[in-house]
Amino acid sequence: PRHKCGNQKSCPQNYFAFKIISGAANVVGPSICFEDLVLMSSVKNNIGRGLNIALVNGTTGQLLKTNAFDMYSG
């Protein structure tokens, strides 16, 4: 069976499914999947160098904001 975000197991009831994939240099970009919806990825063109963050409401699961913080340039 297929599970949300390509995880190996389903999450228990009242839990959100998510998967965070780190990038690999300039070859593979990072991605953030939440409840089977890709929030950030190179395909969506909303990732950046450094820390990529998606702010999600912990009760409703609604995406509030995404941003990238460049830790290299300061």
Tab-separated table of C-alpha atoms in Angstrom:
chain	number	residue	atom	x	y	z
A	1	PRO	CA	0.000	0.000	0.000
A	2	ARG	CA	1.045	3.601	-0.607
A	3	HIS	CA	1.505	5.857	2.417
A	4	LYS	CA	1.450	9.661	2.585
A	5	CYS	CA	4.664	11.413	1.496
A	6	GLY	CA	6.137	8.056	0.462
A	7	ASN	CA	6.730	7.015	4.075
A	8	GLN	CA	7.235	3.341	4.927
A	9	LYS	CA	4.309	3.253	7.377
A	10	SER	CA	1.078	5.132	7.926
A	11	CYS	CA	0.911	7.582	10.801
A	12	PRO	CA	-1.411	6.903	13.736
A	13	GLN	CA	-4.761	8.660	13.813
A	14	ASN	CA	-4.530	12.338	14.906
A	15	TYR	CA	-0.922	12.611	13.654
A	16	PHE	CA	0.354	14.375	10.547
A	17	ALA	CA	2.512	12.593	7.974
A	18	PHE	CA	5.638	14.438	6.834
A	19	LYS	CA	8.952	13.796	5.132
A	20	ILE	CA	11.941	16.118	4.940
A	21	ILE	CA	14.701	15.386	2.442
A	22	SER	CA	18.019	17.181	2.679
A	23	GLY	CA	19.683	18.406	-0.478
A	24	ALA	CA	22.975	17.093	-1.816
A	25	ALA	CA	25.253	20.021	-2.732
A	26	ASN	CA	24.021	21.563	-5.979
A	27	VAL	CA	22.936	18.219	-7.416
A	28	VAL	CA	19.692	17.413	-5.562
A	29	GLY	CA	17.581	20.066	-3.892
A	30	PRO	CA	15.827	19.644	-0.555
A	31	SER	CA	12.106	18.987	-0.255
A	32	ILE	CA	9.442	19.097	2.431
A	33	CYS	CA	6.283	16.998	2.135
A	34	PHE	CA	3.381	17.349	4.583
A	35	GLU	CA	0.219	15.239	4.457
A	36	ASP	CA	1.056	14.113	0.898
A	37	LEU	CA	1.437	17.699	-0.331
A	38	VAL	CA	4.888	18.913	-1.382
A	39	LEU	CA	5.356	22.259	0.391
A	40	MET	CA	8.892	23.049	-0.774
A	41	SER	CA	10.999	21.643	-3.619
A	42	SER	CA	13.166	22.644	-6.550
A	43	VAL	CA	10.207	21.910	-8.843
A	44	LYS	CA	8.102	24.492	-6.960
A	45	ASN	CA	11.099	26.856	-7.126
A	46	ASN	CA	10.695	27.892	-3.484
A	47	ILE	CA	13.867	26.509	-1.890
A	48	GLY	CA	17.105	28.261	-1.181
A	49	ARG	CA	20.643	27.681	0.014
A	50	GLY	CA	20.791	27.046	3.764
A	51	LEU	CA	17.863	26.173	6.034
A	52	ASN	CA	14.515	25.724	4.333
A	53	ILE	CA	11.582	26.076	6.709
A	54	ALA	CA	7.838	25.495	6.344
A	55	LEU	CA	5.640	26.891	9.126
A	56	VAL	CA	2.506	24.775	9.561
A	57	ASN	CA	-0.395	25.196	11.989
A	58	GLY	CA	-0.019	22.226	14.355
A	59	THR	CA	-3.773	21.897	14.889
A	60	THR	CA	-5.197	22.318	11.399
A	61	GLY	CA	-2.183	21.368	9.242
A	62	GLN	CA	-2.566	24.581	7.224
A	63	LEU	CA	0.630	25.922	5.646
A	64	LEU	CA	1.302	29.394	7.042
A	65	LYS	CA	4.617	30.378	5.473
A	66	THR	CA	7.755	29.060	3.767
A	67	ASN	CA	11.182	30.638	3.737
A	68	ALA	CA	14.878	29.880	3.327
A	69	PHE	CA	17.634	31.206	5.581
A	70	ASP	CA	21.049	31.463	3.926
A	71	MET	CA	23.502	30.407	6.634
A	72	TYR	CA	26.533	30.829	4.350
A	73	SER	CA	26.288	34.502	3.497
A	74	GLY	CA	25.072	35.504	6.953
